[in-house]
Short mmCIF file of C-alpha atoms and ligand atoms in Angstrom, two decimals:
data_model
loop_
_atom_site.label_atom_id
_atom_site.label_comp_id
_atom_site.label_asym_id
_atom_site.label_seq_id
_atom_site.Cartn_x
_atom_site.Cartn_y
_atom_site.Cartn_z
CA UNK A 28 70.32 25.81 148.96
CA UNK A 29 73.69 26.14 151.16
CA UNK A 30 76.28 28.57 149.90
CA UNK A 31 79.32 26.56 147.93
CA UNK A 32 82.65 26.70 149.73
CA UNK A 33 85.87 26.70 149.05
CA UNK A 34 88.51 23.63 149.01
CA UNK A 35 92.07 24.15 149.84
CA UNK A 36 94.39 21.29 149.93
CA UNK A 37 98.00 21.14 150.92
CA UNK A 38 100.88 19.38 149.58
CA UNK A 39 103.62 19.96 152.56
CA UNK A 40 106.45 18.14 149.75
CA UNK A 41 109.38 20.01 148.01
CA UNK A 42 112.10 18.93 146.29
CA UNK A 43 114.69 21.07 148.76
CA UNK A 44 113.89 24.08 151.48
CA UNK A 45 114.62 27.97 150.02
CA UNK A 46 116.29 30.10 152.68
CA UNK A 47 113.50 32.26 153.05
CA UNK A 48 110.32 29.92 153.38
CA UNK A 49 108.38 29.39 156.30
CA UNK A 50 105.72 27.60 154.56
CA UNK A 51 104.57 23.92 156.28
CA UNK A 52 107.24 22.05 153.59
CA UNK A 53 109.33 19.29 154.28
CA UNK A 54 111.51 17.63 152.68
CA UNK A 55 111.76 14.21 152.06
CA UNK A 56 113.85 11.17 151.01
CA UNK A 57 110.81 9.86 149.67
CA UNK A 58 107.70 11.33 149.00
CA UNK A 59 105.37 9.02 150.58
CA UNK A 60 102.63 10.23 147.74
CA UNK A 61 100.60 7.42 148.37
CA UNK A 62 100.00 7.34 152.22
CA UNK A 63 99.12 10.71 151.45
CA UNK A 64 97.07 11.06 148.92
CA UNK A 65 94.84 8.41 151.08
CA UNK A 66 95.01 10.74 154.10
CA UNK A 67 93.38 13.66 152.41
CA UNK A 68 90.79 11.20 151.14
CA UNK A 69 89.94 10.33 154.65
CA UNK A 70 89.83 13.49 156.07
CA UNK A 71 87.49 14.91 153.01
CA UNK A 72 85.02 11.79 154.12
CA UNK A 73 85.57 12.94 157.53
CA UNK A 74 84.65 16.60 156.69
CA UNK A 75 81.44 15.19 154.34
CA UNK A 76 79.84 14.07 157.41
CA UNK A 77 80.34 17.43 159.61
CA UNK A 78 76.77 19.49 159.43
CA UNK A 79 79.04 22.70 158.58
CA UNK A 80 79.98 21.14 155.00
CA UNK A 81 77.23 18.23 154.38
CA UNK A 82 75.17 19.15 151.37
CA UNK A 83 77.49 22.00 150.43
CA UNK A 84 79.18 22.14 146.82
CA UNK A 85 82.81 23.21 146.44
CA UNK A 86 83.21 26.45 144.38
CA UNK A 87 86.47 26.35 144.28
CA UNK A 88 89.44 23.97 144.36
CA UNK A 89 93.65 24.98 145.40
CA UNK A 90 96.30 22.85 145.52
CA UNK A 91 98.82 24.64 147.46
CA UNK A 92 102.24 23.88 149.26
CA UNK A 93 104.83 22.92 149.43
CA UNK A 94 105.28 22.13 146.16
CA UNK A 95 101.78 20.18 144.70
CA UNK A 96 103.71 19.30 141.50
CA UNK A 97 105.41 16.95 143.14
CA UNK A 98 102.50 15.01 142.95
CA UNK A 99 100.81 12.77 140.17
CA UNK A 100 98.04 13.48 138.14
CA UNK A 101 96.47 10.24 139.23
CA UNK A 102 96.88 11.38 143.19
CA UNK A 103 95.55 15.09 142.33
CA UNK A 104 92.84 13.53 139.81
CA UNK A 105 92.03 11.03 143.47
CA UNK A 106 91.53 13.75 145.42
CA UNK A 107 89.17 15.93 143.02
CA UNK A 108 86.92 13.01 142.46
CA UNK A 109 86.55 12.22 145.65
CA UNK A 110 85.39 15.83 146.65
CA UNK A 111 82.94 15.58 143.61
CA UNK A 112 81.51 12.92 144.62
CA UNK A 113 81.47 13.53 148.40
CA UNK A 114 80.24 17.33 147.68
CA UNK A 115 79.78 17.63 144.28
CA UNK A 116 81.95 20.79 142.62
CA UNK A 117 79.99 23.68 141.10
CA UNK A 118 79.12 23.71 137.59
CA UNK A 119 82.53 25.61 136.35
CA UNK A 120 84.81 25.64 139.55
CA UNK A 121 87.88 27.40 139.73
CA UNK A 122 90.68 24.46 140.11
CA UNK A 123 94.19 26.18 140.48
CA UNK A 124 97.36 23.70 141.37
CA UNK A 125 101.16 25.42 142.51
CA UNK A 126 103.75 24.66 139.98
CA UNK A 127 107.61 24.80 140.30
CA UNK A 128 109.63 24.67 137.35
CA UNK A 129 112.20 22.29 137.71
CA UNK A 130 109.68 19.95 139.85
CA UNK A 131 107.67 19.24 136.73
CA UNK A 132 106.98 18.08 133.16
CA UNK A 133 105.36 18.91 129.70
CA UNK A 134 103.04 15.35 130.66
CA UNK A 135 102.86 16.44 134.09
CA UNK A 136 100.67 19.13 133.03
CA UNK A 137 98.51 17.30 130.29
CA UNK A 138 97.72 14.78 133.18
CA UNK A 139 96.69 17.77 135.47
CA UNK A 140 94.43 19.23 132.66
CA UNK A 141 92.82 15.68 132.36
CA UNK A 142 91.94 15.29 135.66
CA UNK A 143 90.48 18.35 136.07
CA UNK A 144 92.56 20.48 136.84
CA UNK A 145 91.64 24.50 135.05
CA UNK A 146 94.45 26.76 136.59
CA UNK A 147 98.30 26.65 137.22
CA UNK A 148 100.43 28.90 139.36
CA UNK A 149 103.67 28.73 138.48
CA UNK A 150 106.29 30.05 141.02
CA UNK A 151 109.32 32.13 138.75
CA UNK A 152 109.93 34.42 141.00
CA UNK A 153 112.71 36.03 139.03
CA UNK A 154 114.78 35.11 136.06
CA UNK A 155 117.91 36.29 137.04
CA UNK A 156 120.45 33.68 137.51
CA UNK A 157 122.65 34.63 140.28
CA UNK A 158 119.26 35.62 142.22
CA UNK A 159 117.67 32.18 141.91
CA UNK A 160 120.45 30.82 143.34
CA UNK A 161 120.48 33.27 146.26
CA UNK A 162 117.07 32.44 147.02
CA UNK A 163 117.95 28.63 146.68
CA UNK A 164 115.83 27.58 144.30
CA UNK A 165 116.33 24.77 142.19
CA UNK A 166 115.03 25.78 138.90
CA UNK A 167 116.77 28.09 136.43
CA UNK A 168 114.81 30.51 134.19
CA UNK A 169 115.34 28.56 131.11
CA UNK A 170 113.36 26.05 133.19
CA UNK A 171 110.50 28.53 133.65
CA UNK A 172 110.59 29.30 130.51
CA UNK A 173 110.12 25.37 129.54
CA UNK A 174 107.12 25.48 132.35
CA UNK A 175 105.16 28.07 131.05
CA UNK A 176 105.40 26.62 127.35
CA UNK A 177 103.82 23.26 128.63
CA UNK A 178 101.38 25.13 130.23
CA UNK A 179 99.88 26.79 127.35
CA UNK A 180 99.96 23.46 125.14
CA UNK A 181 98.84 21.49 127.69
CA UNK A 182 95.84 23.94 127.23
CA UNK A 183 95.59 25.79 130.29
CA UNK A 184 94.43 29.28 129.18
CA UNK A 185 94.22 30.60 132.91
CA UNK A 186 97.48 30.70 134.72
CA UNK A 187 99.34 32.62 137.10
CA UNK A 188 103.22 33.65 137.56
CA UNK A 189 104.58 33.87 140.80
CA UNK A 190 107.55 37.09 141.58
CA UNK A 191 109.33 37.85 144.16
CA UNK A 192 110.98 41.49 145.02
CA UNK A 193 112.88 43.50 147.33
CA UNK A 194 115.53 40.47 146.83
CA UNK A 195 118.92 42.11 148.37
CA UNK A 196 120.91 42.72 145.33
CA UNK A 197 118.07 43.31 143.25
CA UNK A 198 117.56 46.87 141.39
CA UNK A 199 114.58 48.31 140.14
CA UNK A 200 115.96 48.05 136.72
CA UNK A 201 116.32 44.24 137.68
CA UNK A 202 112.80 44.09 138.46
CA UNK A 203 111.69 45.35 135.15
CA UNK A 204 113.61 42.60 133.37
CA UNK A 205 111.86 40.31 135.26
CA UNK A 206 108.49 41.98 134.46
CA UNK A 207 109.60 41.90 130.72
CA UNK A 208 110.03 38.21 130.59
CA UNK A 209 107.30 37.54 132.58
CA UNK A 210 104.94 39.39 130.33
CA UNK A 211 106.70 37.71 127.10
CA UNK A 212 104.21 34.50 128.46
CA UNK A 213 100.93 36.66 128.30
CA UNK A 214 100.13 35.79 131.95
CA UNK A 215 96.60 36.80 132.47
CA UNK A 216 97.54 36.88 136.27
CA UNK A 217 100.49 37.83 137.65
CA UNK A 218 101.69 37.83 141.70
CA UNK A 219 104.61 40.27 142.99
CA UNK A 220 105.09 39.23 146.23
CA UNK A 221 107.52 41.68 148.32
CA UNK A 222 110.11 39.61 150.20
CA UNK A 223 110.14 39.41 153.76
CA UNK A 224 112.64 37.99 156.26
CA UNK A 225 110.86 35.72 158.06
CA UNK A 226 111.39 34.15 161.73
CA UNK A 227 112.92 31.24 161.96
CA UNK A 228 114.41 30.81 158.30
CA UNK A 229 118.23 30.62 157.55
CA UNK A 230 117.69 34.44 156.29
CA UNK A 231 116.58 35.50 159.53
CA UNK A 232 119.28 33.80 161.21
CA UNK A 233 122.21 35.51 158.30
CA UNK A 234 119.97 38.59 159.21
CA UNK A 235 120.77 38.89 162.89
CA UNK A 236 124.71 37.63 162.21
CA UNK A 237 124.73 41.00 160.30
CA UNK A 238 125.53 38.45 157.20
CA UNK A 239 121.66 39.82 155.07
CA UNK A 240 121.21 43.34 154.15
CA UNK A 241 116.93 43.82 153.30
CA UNK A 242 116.68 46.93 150.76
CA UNK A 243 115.85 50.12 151.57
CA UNK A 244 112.58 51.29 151.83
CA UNK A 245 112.50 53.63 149.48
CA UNK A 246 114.13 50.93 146.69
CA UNK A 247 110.82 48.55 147.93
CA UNK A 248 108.61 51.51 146.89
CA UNK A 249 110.67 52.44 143.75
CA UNK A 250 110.03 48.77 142.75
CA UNK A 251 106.32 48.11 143.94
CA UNK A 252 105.46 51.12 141.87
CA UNK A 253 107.39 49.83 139.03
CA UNK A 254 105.33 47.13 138.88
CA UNK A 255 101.74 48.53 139.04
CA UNK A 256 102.75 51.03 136.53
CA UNK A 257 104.42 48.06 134.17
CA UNK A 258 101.88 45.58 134.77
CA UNK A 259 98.86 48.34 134.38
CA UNK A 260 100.34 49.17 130.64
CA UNK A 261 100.58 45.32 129.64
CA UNK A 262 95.86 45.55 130.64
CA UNK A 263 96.68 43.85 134.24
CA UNK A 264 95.20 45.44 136.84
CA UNK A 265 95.84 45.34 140.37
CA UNK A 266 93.04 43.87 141.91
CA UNK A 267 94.93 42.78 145.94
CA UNK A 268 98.33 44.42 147.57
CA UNK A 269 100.43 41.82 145.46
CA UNK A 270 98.12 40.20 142.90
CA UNK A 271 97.34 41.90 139.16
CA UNK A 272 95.33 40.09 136.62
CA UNK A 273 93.47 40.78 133.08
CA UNK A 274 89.14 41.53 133.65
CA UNK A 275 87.74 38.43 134.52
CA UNK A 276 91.43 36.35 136.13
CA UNK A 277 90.93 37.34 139.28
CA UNK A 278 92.03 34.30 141.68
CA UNK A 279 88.48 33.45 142.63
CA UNK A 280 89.89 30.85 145.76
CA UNK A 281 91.94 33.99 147.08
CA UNK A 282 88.80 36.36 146.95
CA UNK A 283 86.82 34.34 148.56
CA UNK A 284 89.77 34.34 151.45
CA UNK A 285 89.60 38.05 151.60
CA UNK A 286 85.79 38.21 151.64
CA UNK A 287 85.68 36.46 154.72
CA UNK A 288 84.21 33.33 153.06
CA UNK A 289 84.00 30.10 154.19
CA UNK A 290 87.20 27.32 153.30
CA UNK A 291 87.74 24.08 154.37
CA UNK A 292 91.92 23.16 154.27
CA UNK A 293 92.84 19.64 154.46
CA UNK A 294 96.10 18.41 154.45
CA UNK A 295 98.85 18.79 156.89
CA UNK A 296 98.85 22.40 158.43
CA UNK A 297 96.17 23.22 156.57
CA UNK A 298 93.58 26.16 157.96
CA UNK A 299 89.88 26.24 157.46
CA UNK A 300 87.68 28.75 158.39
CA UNK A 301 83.34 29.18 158.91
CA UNK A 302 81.10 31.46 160.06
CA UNK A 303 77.41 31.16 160.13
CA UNK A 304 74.80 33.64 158.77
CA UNK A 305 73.47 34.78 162.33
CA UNK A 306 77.14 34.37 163.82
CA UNK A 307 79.44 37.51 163.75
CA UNK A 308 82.62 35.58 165.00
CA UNK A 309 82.61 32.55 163.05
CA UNK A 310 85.40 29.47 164.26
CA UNK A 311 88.61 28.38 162.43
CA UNK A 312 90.98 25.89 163.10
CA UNK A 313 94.20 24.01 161.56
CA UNK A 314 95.74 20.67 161.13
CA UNK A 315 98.85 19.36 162.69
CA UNK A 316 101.66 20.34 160.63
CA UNK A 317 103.80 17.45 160.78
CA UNK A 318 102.86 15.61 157.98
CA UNK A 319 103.82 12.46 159.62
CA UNK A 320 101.56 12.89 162.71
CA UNK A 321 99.13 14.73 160.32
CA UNK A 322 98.93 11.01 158.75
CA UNK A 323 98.72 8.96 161.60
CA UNK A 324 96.07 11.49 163.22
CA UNK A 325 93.84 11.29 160.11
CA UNK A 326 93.68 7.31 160.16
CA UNK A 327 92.82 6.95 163.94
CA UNK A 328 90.06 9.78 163.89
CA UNK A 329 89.36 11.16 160.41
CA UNK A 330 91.06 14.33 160.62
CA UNK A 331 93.87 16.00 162.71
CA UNK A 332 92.78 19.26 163.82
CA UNK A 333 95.42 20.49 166.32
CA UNK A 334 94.05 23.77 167.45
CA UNK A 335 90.06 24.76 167.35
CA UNK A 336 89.73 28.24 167.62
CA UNK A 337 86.46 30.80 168.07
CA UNK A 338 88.08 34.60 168.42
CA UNK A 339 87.36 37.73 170.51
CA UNK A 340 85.18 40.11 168.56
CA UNK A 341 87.63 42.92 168.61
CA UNK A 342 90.11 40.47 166.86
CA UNK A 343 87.55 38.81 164.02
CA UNK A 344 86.60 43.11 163.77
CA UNK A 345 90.43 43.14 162.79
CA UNK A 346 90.82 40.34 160.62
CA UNK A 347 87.68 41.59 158.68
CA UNK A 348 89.52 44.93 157.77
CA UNK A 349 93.25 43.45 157.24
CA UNK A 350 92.09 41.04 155.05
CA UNK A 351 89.25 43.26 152.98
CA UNK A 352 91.67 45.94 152.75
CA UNK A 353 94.38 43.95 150.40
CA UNK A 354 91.64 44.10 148.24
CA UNK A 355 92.01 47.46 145.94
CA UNK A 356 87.88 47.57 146.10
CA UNK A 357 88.22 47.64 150.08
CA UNK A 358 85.54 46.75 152.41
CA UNK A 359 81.42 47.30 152.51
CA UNK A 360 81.14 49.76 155.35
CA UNK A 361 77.38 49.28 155.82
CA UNK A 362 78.64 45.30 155.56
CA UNK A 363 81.33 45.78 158.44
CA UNK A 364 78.15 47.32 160.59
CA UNK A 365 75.60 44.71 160.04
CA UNK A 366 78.27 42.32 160.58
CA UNK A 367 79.60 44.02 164.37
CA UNK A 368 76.72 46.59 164.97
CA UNK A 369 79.28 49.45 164.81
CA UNK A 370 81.86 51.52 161.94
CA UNK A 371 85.75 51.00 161.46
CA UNK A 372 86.44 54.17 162.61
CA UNK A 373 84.02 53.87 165.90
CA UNK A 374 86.00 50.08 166.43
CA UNK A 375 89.69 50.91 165.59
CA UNK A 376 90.26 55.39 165.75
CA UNK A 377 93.29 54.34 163.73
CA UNK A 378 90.55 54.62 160.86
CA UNK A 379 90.07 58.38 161.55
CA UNK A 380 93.54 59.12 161.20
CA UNK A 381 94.47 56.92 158.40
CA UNK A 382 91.28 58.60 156.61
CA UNK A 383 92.52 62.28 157.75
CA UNK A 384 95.89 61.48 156.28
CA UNK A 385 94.63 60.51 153.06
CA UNK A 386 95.81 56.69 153.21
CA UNK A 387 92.53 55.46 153.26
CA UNK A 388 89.97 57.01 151.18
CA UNK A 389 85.99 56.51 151.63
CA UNK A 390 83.78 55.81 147.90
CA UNK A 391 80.16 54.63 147.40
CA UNK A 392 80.40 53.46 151.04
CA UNK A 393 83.47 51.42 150.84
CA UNK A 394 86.48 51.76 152.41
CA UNK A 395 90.01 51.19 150.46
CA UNK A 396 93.21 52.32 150.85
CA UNK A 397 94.42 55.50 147.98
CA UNK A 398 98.01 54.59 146.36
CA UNK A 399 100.15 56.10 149.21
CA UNK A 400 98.09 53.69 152.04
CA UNK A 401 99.06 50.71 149.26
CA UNK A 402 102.44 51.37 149.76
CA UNK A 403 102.60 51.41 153.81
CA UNK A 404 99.72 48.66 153.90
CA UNK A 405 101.79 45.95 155.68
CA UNK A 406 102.60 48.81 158.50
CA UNK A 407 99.60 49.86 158.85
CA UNK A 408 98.28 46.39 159.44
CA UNK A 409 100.22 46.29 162.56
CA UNK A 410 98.04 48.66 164.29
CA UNK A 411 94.88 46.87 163.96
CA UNK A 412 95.99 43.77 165.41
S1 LIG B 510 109.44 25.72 146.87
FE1 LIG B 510 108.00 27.14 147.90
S2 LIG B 510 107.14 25.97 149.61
FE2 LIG B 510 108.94 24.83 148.87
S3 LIG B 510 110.60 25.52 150.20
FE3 LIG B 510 110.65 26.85 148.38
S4 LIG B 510 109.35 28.63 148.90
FE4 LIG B 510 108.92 27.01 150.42
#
């Protein structure tokens, strides 16, 4: 039997653009739900035909964005049948759908339950009023608050909050009021996603005019280890850089990213990725991002792939470590050899160091990072690529 994959769909719609996003969303007068709903369907019958997913069973299933609850049940509840019936999902798949309070409702979420839907993320990212507003988003924490209720009658018993830290103005005393509140919903999964300025968002741009001053370093770290310490009392363990969740709540779609596993993304900008047993590079590719020409594209050929992409061994050697290393279990060593035919260290010397430093840390033949690497992950990314 062929391995199961995993599904991600995207839903490029929110109800206005934060500041600091530079996610594939667009926003729009109106939300032609519809049209779109009827493009992913296309492209998934595109995709059931390809001999890399034919007779292949979908293991998991993530709506991501944008902002997915901008869309019906009936469009989400389209979508899933179609990919059970094209590819047939695994006994008990993982479903998970993106939630923003404030772009939502208490029937909203019953309708996502009934169609199938097991999982909700809901994005908080802090419930502190004048901070919310500084990040412009449209929801207030009262609204969160409201979200997260619905989600537990609606009957969801796995879901996920969305933070955000390292917000200028933020302290660390801020960050453990958010934890507080957070935890007051029993999350069995929690993300604390450090913020970063990105290129090309109206931050970056207040950035440069000297108008955005990021935290210190040391504040980051104060905070980071805030949370694993907070979040480790409350039984959630941190299992990636920025993801913590009770035994058992791991995000199974997001492990299977960081394994190296095989997705297919439809949707506009989405990324897919697959790699062969006998093939140590694999191929990826993504969709056009406009989800206008991502429309169009999908009805005269089935899908819209606008790049196609097979990389250099050195770089897919990279990728393999970056990504297995946000995990706090690290990487298979003996894996990483049968995969390239050499170590880490032998590959990138970086490896040596890093291990002679004590930020990386060797056990039972896997390699992870010890807390101090944790902290200085994200710079020491920058030297494998
Ligand atoms: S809601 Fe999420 S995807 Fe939409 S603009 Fe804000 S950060 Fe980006």
């Amino acid at each position: 039997m062929r391995k199961p994959f995993s599904l991600y769909v995207h839903i490029p719609y929110c109800v206005s653009k934060c500041p600091y996003c530079d996610f594939n969303s667009h926003v729009a007068a109106r939300i032609p739900e519809r049209e779109y709903t009827q493009a992913l369907l296309r492209e998934l019958r595109h995709y059931s035909e390809h001999e890399v997913w034919a007779s292949r069973s979908v293991k998991t299933v993530f709506f991501g964005g944008g902002t997915p609850s901008t869309f019906q049940g009936t469009s989400i509840g389209a979508v899933l049948d179609e990919a059970d019936g094209l590819f047939g999902l695994d006994e008990r798949p993982e479903i998970t759908l993106e939630a923003n309070p404030g772009a939502v409702d208490a029937g909203r979420f019953r309708d996502y339950r009934r169609c199938g839907v097991n999982r909700i993320s809901i994005g908080a990212q802090t419930f502190d009023a004048e901070l919310l507003r500084f990040l412009g988003r449209v929801h207030g924490a009262e609204e969160t608050r409201q979200a997260l209720t619905s989600v537990r009658e609606a009957g969801f018993d796995n879901f996920s909050l969305d933070l955000i830290y390292g917000i200028p103005g933020q302290t660390v005393d801020g960050v453990s009021r958010d934890l507080s509140q957070a935890l007051e919903s029993e999350p069995p999964h929690l993300s604390a996603y450090n913020l970063t300025i990105e290129e090309g968002t109206p931050f970056h741009a207040r950035y440069r005019q000297g108008l955005l001053h990021p935290l210190d370093e040391d504040v980051e770290i104060g905070m980071a280890e805030r949370i694993q310490r907070t979040l480790a009392q409350a039984g959630l363990d941190r299992y990636e850089i920025s993801n913590y969740a009770r035994t058992g709540f791991e995000s199974q779609h997001n492990v299977n990213y960081w394994e190296g596993g095989d997705y297919l993304g439809v949707g506009a900008g989405a990324h897919s990725h697959h790699r062969g047993p006998s093939d140590p590079l694999g191929e990826r590719w993504h969709n056009e991002r406009s989800p206008a020409v991502y429309m169009r594209r999908t009805e005269e050929a089935g899908h819209a792939v606008a790049e196609h992409e097979r990389p250099e061994c050195r770089q897919a050697m990279a990728e393999h470590l970056f990504t297995g290393l946000r995990m706090i279990g690290g990487v298979s060593v003996p894996a990483f050899r049968r995969r390239f035919g050499t170590k880490p260290e032998n590959a990138f010397p970086e490896i040596a160091g890093w291990l002679s430093e004590g930020l990386l840390v060797e056990t039972n033949h896997r390699l992870h990072f010890a807390p101090r690497g944790l902290l200085l992950a994200n710079e020491l990314f920058v030297h494998l690529v």
